[in-house]
Coordinates of C-alpha atoms in Angstrom, one line a residue:
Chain A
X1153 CA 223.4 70.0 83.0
X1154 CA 223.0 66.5 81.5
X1155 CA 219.4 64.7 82.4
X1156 CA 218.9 67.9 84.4
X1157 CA 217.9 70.3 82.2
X1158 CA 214.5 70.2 81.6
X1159 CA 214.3 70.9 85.2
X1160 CA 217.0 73.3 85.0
X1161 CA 215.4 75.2 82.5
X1162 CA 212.0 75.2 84.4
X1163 CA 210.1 73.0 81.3
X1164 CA 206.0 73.0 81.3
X1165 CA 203.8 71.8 78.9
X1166 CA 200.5 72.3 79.5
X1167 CA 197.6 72.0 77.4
X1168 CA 195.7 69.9 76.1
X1169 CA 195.4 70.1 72.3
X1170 CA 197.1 67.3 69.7
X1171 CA 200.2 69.5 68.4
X1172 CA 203.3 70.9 70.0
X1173 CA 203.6 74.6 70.3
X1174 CA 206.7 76.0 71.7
X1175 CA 206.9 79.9 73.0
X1176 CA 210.3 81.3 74.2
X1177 CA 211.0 84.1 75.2
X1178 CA 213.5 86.3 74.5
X1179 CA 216.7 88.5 76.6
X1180 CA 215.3 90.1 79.5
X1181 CA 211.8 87.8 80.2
X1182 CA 211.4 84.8 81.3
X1183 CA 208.5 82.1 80.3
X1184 CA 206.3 84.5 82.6
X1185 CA 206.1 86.6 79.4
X1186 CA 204.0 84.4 77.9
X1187 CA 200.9 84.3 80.8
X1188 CA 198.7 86.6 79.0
X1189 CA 199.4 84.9 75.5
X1190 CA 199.1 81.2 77.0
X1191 CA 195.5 81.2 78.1
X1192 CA 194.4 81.4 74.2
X1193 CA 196.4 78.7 72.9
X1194 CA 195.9 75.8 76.0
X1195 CA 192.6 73.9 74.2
X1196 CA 194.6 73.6 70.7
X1197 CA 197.8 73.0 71.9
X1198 CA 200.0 71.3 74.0
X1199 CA 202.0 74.8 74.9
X1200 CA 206.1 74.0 75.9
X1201 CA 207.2 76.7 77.8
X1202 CA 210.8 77.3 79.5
X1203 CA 213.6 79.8 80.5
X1204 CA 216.3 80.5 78.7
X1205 CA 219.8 79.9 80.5
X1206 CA 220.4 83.3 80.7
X1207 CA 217.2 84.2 82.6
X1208 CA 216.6 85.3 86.1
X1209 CA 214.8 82.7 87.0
X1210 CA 217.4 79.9 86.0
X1211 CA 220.5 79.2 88.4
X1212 CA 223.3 81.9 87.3
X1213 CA 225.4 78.4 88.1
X1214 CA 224.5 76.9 85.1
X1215 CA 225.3 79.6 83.1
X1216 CA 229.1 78.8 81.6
X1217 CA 230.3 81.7 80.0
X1218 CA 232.5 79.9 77.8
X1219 CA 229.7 77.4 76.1
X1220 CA 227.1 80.4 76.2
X1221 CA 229.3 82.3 73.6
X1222 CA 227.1 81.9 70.8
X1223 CA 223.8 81.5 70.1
X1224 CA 224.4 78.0 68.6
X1225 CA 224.6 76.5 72.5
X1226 CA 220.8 78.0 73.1
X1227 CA 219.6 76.3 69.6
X1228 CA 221.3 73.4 71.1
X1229 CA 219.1 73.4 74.9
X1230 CA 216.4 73.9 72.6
X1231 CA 217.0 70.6 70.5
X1232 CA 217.4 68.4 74.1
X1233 CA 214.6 69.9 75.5
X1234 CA 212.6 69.2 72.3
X1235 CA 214.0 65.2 72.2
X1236 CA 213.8 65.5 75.6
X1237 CA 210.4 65.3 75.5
X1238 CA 210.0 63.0 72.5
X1239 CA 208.9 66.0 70.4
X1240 CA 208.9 65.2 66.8
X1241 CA 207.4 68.4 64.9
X1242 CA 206.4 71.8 66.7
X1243 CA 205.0 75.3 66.0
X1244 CA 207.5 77.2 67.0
X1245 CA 207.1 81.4 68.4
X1246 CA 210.3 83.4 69.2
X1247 CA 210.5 86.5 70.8
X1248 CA 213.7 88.9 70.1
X1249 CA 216.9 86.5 70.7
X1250 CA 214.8 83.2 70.4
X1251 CA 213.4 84.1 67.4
X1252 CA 217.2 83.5 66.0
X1253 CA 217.5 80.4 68.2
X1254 CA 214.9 78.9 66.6
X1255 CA 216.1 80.3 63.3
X1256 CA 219.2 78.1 64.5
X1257 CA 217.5 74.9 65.4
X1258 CA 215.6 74.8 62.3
X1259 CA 218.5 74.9 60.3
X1260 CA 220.1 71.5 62.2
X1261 CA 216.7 70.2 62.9
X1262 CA 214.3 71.3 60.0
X1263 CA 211.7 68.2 60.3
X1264 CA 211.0 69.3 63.8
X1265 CA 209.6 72.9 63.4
X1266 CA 206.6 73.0 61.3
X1267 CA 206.7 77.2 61.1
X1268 CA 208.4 79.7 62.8
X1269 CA 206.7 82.6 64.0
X1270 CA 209.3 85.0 65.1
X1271 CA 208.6 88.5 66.6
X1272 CA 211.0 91.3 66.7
X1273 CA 213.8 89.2 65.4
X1274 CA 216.7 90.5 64.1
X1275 CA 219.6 88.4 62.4
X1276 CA 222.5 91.9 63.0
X1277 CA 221.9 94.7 64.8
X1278 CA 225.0 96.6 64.1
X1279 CA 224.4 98.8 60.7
X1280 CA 226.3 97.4 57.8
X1281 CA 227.5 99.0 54.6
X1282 CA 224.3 98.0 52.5
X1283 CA 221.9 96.7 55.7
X1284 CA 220.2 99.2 58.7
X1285 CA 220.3 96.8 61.8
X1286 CA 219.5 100.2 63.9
X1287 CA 222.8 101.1 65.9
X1288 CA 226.0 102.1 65.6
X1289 CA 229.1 100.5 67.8
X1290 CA 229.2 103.2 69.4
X1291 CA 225.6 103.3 70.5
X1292 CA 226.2 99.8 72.0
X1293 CA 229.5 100.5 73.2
X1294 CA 227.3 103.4 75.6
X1295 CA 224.4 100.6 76.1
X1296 CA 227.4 98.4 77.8
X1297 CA 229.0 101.3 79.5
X1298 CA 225.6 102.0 81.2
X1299 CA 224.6 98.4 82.4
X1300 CA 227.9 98.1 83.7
X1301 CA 227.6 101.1 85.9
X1302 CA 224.2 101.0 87.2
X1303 CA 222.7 98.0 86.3
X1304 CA 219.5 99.0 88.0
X1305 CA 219.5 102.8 86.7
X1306 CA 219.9 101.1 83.0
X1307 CA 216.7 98.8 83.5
X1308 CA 214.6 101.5 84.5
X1309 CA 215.6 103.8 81.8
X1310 CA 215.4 100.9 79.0
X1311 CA 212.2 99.4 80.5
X1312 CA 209.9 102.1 79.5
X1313 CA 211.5 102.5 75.7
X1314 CA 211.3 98.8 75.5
X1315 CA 208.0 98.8 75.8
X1316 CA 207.2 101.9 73.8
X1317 CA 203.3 102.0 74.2
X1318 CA 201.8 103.2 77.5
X1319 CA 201.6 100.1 79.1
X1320 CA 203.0 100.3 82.6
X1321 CA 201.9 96.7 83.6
X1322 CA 204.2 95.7 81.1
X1323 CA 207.1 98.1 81.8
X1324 CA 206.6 97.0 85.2
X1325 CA 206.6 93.2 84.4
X1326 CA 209.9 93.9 81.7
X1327 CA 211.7 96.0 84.5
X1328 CA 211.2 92.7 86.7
X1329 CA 212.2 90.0 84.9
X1330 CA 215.4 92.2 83.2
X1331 CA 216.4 93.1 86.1
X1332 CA 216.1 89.7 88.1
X1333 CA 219.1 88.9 85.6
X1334 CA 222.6 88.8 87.5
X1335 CA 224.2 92.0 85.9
X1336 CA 227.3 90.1 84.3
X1337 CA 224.9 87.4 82.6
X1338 CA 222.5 90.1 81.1
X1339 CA 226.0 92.0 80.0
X1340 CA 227.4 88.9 78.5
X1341 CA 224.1 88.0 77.1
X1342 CA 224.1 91.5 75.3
X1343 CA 227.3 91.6 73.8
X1344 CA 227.0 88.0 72.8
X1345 CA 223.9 89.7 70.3
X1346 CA 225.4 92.5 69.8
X1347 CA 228.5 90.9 68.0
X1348 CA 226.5 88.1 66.2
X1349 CA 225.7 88.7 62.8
X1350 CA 223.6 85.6 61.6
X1351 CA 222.4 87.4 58.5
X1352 CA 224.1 84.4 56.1
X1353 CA 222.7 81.6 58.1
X1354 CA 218.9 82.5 57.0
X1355 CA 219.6 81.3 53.5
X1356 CA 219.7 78.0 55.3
X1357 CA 216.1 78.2 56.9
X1358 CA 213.7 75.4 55.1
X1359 CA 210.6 76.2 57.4
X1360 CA 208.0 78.7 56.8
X1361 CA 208.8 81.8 58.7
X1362 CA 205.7 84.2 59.9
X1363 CA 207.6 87.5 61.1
X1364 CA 205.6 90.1 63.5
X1365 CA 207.0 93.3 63.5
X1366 CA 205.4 96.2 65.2
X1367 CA 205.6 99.9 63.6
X1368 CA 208.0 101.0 66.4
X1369 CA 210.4 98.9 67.7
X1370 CA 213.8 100.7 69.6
X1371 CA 215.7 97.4 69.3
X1372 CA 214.5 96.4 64.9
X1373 CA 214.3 99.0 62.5
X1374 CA 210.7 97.9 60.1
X1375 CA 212.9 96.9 57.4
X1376 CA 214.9 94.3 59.0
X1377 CA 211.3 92.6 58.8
X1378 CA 211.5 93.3 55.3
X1379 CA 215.0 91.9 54.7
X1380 CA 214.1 88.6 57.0
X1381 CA 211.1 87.9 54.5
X1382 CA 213.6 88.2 51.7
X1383 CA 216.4 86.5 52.6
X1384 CA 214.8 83.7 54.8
X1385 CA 215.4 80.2 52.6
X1386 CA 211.3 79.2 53.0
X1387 CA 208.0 80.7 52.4
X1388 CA 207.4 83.6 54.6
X1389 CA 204.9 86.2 55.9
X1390 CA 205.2 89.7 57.2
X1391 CA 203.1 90.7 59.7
X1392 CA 203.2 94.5 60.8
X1393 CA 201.3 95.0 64.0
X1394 CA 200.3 98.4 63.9
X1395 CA 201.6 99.5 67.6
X1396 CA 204.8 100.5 69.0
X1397 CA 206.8 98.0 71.3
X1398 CA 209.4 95.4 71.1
X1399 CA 207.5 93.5 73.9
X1400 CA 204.0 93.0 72.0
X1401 CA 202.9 89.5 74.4
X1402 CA 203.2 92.3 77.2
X1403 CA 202.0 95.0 75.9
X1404 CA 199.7 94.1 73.3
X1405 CA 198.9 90.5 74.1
X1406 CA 195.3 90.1 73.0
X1407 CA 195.9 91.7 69.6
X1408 CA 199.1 89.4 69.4
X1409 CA 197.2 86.5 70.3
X1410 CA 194.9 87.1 67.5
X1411 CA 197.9 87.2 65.0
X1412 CA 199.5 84.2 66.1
X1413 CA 195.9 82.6 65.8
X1414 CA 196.2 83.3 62.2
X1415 CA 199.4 82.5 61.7
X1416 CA 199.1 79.2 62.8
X1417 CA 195.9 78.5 60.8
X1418 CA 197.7 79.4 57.7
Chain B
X349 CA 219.8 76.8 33.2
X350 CA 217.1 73.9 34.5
X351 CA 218.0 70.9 32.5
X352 CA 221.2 72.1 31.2
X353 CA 223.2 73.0 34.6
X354 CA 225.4 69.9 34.3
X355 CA 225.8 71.5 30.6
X356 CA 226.7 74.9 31.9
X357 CA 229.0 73.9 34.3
X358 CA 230.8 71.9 32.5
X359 CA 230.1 68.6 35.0
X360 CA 232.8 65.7 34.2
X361 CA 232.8 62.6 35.8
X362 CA 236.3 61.0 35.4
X363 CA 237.6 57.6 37.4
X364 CA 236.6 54.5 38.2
X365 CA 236.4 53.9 42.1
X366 CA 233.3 53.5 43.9
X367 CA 232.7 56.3 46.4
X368 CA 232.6 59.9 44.8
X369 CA 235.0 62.6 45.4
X370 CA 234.1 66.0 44.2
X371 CA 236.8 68.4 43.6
X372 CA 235.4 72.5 44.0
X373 CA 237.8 75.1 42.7
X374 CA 238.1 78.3 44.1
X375 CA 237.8 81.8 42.7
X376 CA 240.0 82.3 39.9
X377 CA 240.5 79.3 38.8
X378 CA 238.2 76.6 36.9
X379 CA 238.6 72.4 37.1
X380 CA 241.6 72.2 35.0
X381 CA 243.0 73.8 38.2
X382 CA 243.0 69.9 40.0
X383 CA 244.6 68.1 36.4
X384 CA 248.3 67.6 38.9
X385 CA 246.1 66.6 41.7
X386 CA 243.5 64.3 39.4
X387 CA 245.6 61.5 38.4
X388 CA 246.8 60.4 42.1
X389 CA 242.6 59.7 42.7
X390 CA 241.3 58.0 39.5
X391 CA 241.5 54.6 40.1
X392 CA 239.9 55.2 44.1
X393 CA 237.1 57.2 43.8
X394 CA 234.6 58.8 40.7
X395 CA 235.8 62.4 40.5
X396 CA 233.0 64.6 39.9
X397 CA 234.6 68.1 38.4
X398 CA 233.0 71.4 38.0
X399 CA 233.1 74.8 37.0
X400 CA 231.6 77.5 39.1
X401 CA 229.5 79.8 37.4
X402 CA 231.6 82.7 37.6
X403 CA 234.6 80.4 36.2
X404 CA 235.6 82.0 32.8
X405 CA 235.5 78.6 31.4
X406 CA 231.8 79.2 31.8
X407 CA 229.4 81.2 29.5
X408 CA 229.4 84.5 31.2
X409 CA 225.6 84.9 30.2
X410 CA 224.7 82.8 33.0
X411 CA 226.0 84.8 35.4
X412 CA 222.8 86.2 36.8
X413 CA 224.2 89.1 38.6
X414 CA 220.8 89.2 41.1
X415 CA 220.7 85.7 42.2
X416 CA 224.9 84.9 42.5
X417 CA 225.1 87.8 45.0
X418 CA 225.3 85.4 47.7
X419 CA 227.6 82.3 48.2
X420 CA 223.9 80.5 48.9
X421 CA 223.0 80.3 45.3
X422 CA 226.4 78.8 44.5
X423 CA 225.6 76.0 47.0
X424 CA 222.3 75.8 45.3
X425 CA 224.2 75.0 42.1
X426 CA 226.2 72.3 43.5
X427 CA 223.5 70.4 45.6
X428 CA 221.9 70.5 42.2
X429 CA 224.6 68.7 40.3
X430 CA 224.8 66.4 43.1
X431 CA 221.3 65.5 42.8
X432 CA 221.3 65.7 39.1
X433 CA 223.9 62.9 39.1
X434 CA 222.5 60.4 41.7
X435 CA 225.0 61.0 44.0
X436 CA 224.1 60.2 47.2
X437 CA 227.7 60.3 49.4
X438 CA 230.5 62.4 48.5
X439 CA 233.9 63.4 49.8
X440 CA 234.0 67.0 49.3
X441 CA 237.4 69.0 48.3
X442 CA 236.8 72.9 48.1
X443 CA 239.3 75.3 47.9
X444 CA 239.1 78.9 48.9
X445 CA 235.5 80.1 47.8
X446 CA 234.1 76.6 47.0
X447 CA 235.2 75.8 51.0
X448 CA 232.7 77.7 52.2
X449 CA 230.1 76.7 49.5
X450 CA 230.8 72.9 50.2
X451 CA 230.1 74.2 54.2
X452 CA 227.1 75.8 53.3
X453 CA 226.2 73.2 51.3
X454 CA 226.9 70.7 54.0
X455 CA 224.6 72.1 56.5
X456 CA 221.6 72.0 53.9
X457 CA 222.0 68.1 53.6
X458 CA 224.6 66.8 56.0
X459 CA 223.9 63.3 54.7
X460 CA 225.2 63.9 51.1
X461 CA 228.5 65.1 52.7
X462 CA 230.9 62.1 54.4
X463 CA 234.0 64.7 55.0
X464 CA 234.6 68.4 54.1
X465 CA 238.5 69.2 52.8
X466 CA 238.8 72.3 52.8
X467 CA 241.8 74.6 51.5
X468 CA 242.5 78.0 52.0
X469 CA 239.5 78.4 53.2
X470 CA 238.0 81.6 55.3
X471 CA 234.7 82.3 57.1
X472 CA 235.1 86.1 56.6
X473 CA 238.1 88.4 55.0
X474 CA 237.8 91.3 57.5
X475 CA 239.4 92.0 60.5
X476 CA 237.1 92.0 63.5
X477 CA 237.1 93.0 66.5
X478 CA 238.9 89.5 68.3
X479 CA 239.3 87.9 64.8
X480 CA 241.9 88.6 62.5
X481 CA 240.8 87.7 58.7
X482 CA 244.3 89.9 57.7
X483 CA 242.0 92.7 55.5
X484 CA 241.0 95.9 56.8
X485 CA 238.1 97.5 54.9
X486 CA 240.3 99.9 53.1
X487 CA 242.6 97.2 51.9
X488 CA 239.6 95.6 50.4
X489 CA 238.6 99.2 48.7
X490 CA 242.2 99.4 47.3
X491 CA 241.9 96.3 45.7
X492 CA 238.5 96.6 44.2
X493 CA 239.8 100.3 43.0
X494 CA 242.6 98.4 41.1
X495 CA 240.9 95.6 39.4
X496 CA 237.9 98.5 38.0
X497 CA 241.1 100.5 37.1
X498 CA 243.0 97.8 35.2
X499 CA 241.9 94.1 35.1
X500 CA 245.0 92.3 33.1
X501 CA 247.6 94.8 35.1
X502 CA 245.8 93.7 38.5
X503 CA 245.8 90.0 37.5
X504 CA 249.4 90.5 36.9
X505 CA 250.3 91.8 40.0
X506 CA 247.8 89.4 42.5
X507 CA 249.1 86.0 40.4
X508 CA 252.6 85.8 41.9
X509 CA 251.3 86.8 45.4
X510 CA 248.4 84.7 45.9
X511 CA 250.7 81.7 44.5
X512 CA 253.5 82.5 46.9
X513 CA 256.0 80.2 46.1
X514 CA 258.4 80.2 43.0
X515 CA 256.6 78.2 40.9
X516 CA 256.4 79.8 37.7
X517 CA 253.5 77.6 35.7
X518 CA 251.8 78.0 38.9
X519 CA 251.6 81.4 38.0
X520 CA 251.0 80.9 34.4
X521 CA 248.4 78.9 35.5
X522 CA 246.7 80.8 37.6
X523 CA 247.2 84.0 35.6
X524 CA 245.6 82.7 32.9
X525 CA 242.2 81.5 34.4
X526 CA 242.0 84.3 36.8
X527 CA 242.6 87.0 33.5
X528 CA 239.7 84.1 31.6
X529 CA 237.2 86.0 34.3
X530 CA 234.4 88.1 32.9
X531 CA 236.2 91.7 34.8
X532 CA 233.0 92.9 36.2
X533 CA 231.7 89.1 37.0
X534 CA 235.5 88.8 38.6
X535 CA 234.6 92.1 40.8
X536 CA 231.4 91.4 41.4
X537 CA 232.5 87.7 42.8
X538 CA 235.2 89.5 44.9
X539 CA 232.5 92.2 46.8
X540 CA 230.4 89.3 47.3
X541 CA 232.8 87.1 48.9
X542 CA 234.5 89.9 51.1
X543 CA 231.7 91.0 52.1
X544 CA 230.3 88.4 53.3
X545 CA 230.8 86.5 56.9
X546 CA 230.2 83.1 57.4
X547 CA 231.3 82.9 60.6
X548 CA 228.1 81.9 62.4
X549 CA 227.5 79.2 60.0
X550 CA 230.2 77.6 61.1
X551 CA 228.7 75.9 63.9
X552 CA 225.9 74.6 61.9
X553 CA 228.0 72.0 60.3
X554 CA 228.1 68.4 61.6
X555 CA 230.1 67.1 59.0
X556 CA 233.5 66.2 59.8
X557 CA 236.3 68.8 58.3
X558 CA 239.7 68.9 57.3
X559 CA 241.3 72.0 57.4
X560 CA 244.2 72.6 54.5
X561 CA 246.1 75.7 55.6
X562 CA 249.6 76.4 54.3
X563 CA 252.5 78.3 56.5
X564 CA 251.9 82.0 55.0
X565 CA 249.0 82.5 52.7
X566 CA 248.3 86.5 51.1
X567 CA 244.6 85.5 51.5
X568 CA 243.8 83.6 54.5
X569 CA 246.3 84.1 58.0
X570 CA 247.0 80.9 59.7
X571 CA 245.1 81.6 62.1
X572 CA 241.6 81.4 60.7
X573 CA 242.5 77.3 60.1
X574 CA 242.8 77.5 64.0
X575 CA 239.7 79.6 64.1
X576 CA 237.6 76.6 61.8
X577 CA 238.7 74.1 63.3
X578 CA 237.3 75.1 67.1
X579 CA 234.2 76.8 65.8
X580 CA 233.1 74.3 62.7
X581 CA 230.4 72.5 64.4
X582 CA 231.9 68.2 63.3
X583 CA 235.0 66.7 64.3
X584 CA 237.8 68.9 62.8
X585 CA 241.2 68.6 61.7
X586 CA 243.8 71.1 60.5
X587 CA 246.9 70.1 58.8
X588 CA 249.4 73.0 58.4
X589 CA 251.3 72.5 55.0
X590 CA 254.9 73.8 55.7
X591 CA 255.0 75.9 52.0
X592 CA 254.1 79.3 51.0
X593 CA 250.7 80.2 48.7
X594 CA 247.1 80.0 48.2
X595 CA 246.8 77.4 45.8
X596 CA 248.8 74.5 46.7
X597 CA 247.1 72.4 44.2
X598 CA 249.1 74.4 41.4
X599 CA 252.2 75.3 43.3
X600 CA 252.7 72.0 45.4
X601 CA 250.1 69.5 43.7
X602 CA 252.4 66.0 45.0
X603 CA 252.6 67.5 48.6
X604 CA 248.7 68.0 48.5
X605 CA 247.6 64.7 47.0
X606 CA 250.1 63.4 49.7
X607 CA 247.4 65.0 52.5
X608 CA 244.4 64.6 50.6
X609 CA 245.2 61.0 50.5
X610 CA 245.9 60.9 54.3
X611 CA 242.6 63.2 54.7
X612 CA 240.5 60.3 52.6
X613 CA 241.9 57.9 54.4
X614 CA 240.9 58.9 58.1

């Protein structure tokens, strides 16, 4: 992608405060995920917003299935972008599988990100002898099965549980942008998750973490929360949002947008 | 321990070059394991030598059960002594366990590290689903079952194995350090390194490495040296020693100092 990729990757900033903030999204959205968070945060910040290679809204031609094996070659579009832009320290919110991109990046890079605010992160979602990530392999063996037979079908069945509250603008919006994914990207995306277990790299996070966890979430268990605040290397926060979802900038957005408001005041 | 970790650990500083070159034993062992390997580097570099904390040549009182249960706080230690002696640039040596803690170690503050050697080093123990790390779970249960059951019988037994070739004060050697081992610190250090999996740290590391693997090893297949060397994150080398053991430093010390000489010298 080379000089491309902020245009690749569909980069805005817009805003007009004095500090970076950077929201990304997570598997399944796109930067659209952020509309009804973005609004709040426009006069204070200068807000970087962008897709993820793996989104629907990038070229499927720029995603190479060989570099985009790990989550290490996100962290890594994440670092250009940010020296693209001659970014030197950011506020930095991940949602789902950014949250451990930036988890990443912070390691390499840990003068650029002033905090993390991560929600619904999860460094291993495969249980472990002493650690509840929330599935069994053979849960996620079935979750692959069923995306590689109806791509469409498993979308409109996950949507909904996704989303957990009563929010159909949201489903609707989640069903949209999950399935605007090409279904072999969103499969190799998954299992790429699925199989990571980052768990010893958060030993190596300097920054200040802020972790949002709602009560209910079908992809993190409440105590991965726990175990993030614990094992993270810096000073962290938990935050549990009292409301079911793993989606809370869709379904919950003004009630996050007061949360990441604090966080970043803190 | 504060004040008193170079103390503790037993920190020498021996030679009278002017770069440093820090030499990390591995589990089992302490320092005295490098005294073949020593004498070739004296008059090139200052050799900064340590013991790990779960070294029996280390008061076993400051084995803090809670806070070693993670390879992290071993880094901790040695960033510690580094900084405790003013060193600002090292050469790193680390066999087996202290590999991985130099490569954790390294990612915290790439700058202190110039090169990684690393011997009989491994990311993770178990067997995975497209990476061999030659243990399957039970395997592992079998050998914690006989080291609870018999610690001096299981030393014994592992000694000749792990050492490979027929090199009986190799052996000795070994044998001897390994039975000097607290048991339930040696058992405790053993769950805690098989259980652990490094393998997404990897990629953090920007310091170049030189992988130390020999032809058949009981601990580490050969192919996890091809396994570093395309995932660690630097510029990587692996040299493949043609001999048989884990510890080539006792079993083959003039063979090793030949490599580590041609590592240092790259």
């Amino acid at each position: 992608m080379g000089q491309s990729l902020l245009e690749a990757l569909n980069v805005r900033v817009v805003g007009n405060g004095r500090k970076h903030l950077l929201l990304a999204h997570g598997f399944g959205t796109d930067q659209s995920a952020w509309k009804r968070i973005l609004p709040y945060f426009v006069s204070q910040f200068k807000v970087i917003l962008y897709d993820l290679v793996c989104a629907g809204s990038v070229n499927p031609d720029y995603f190479d299935f060989r570099r985009y094996s790990s989550l290490h070659a996100y962290a890594d579009d994440l670092l250009r972008i940010l020296d693209s832009l001659g970014v030197d320290s950011c506020v930095y919110v991940g949602h789902s599988i950014s949250a451990m991109i930036g988890v990443l990046a912070s390691v390499r890079r840990p003068e650029i990100f002033s905090k993390l605010i991560l929600i619904g992160a999860s460094p291993r979602f495969l249980n472990d002898k002493d650690y509840h990530g929330g599935f069994e392999e053979s849960d996620i063996d079935k979750v692959f099965e069923a995306m590689e037979a109806n791509y469409e079908a498993w979308v409109n069945g996950i949507a909904p549980l996704a989303v957990g509250a009563d929010v159909p603008v949201a489903v609707q919006e989640f069903s949209r942008t999950l399935f605007n994914m090409r279904p072999d990207i969103s499969l190799f995306v998954s299992r790429t998750v699925f199989n990571s277990d980052l768990r010893e790299v958060l030993g190596l996070v300097q920054t200040p973490c802020w972790i949002i966890q709602t009560a209910k979430d079908v992809s993190v268990p409440t105590s991965v929360a726990t175990y993030l605040k614990e094992k993270l290397g810096g000073r962290n926060t938990v935050v549990m949002l009292n409301i079911e979802g793993h989606l809370p900038h869709l379904s919950a957005p003004v009630l996050l947008a007061h949360h990441l408001n604090e966080a970043f005041s803190r």
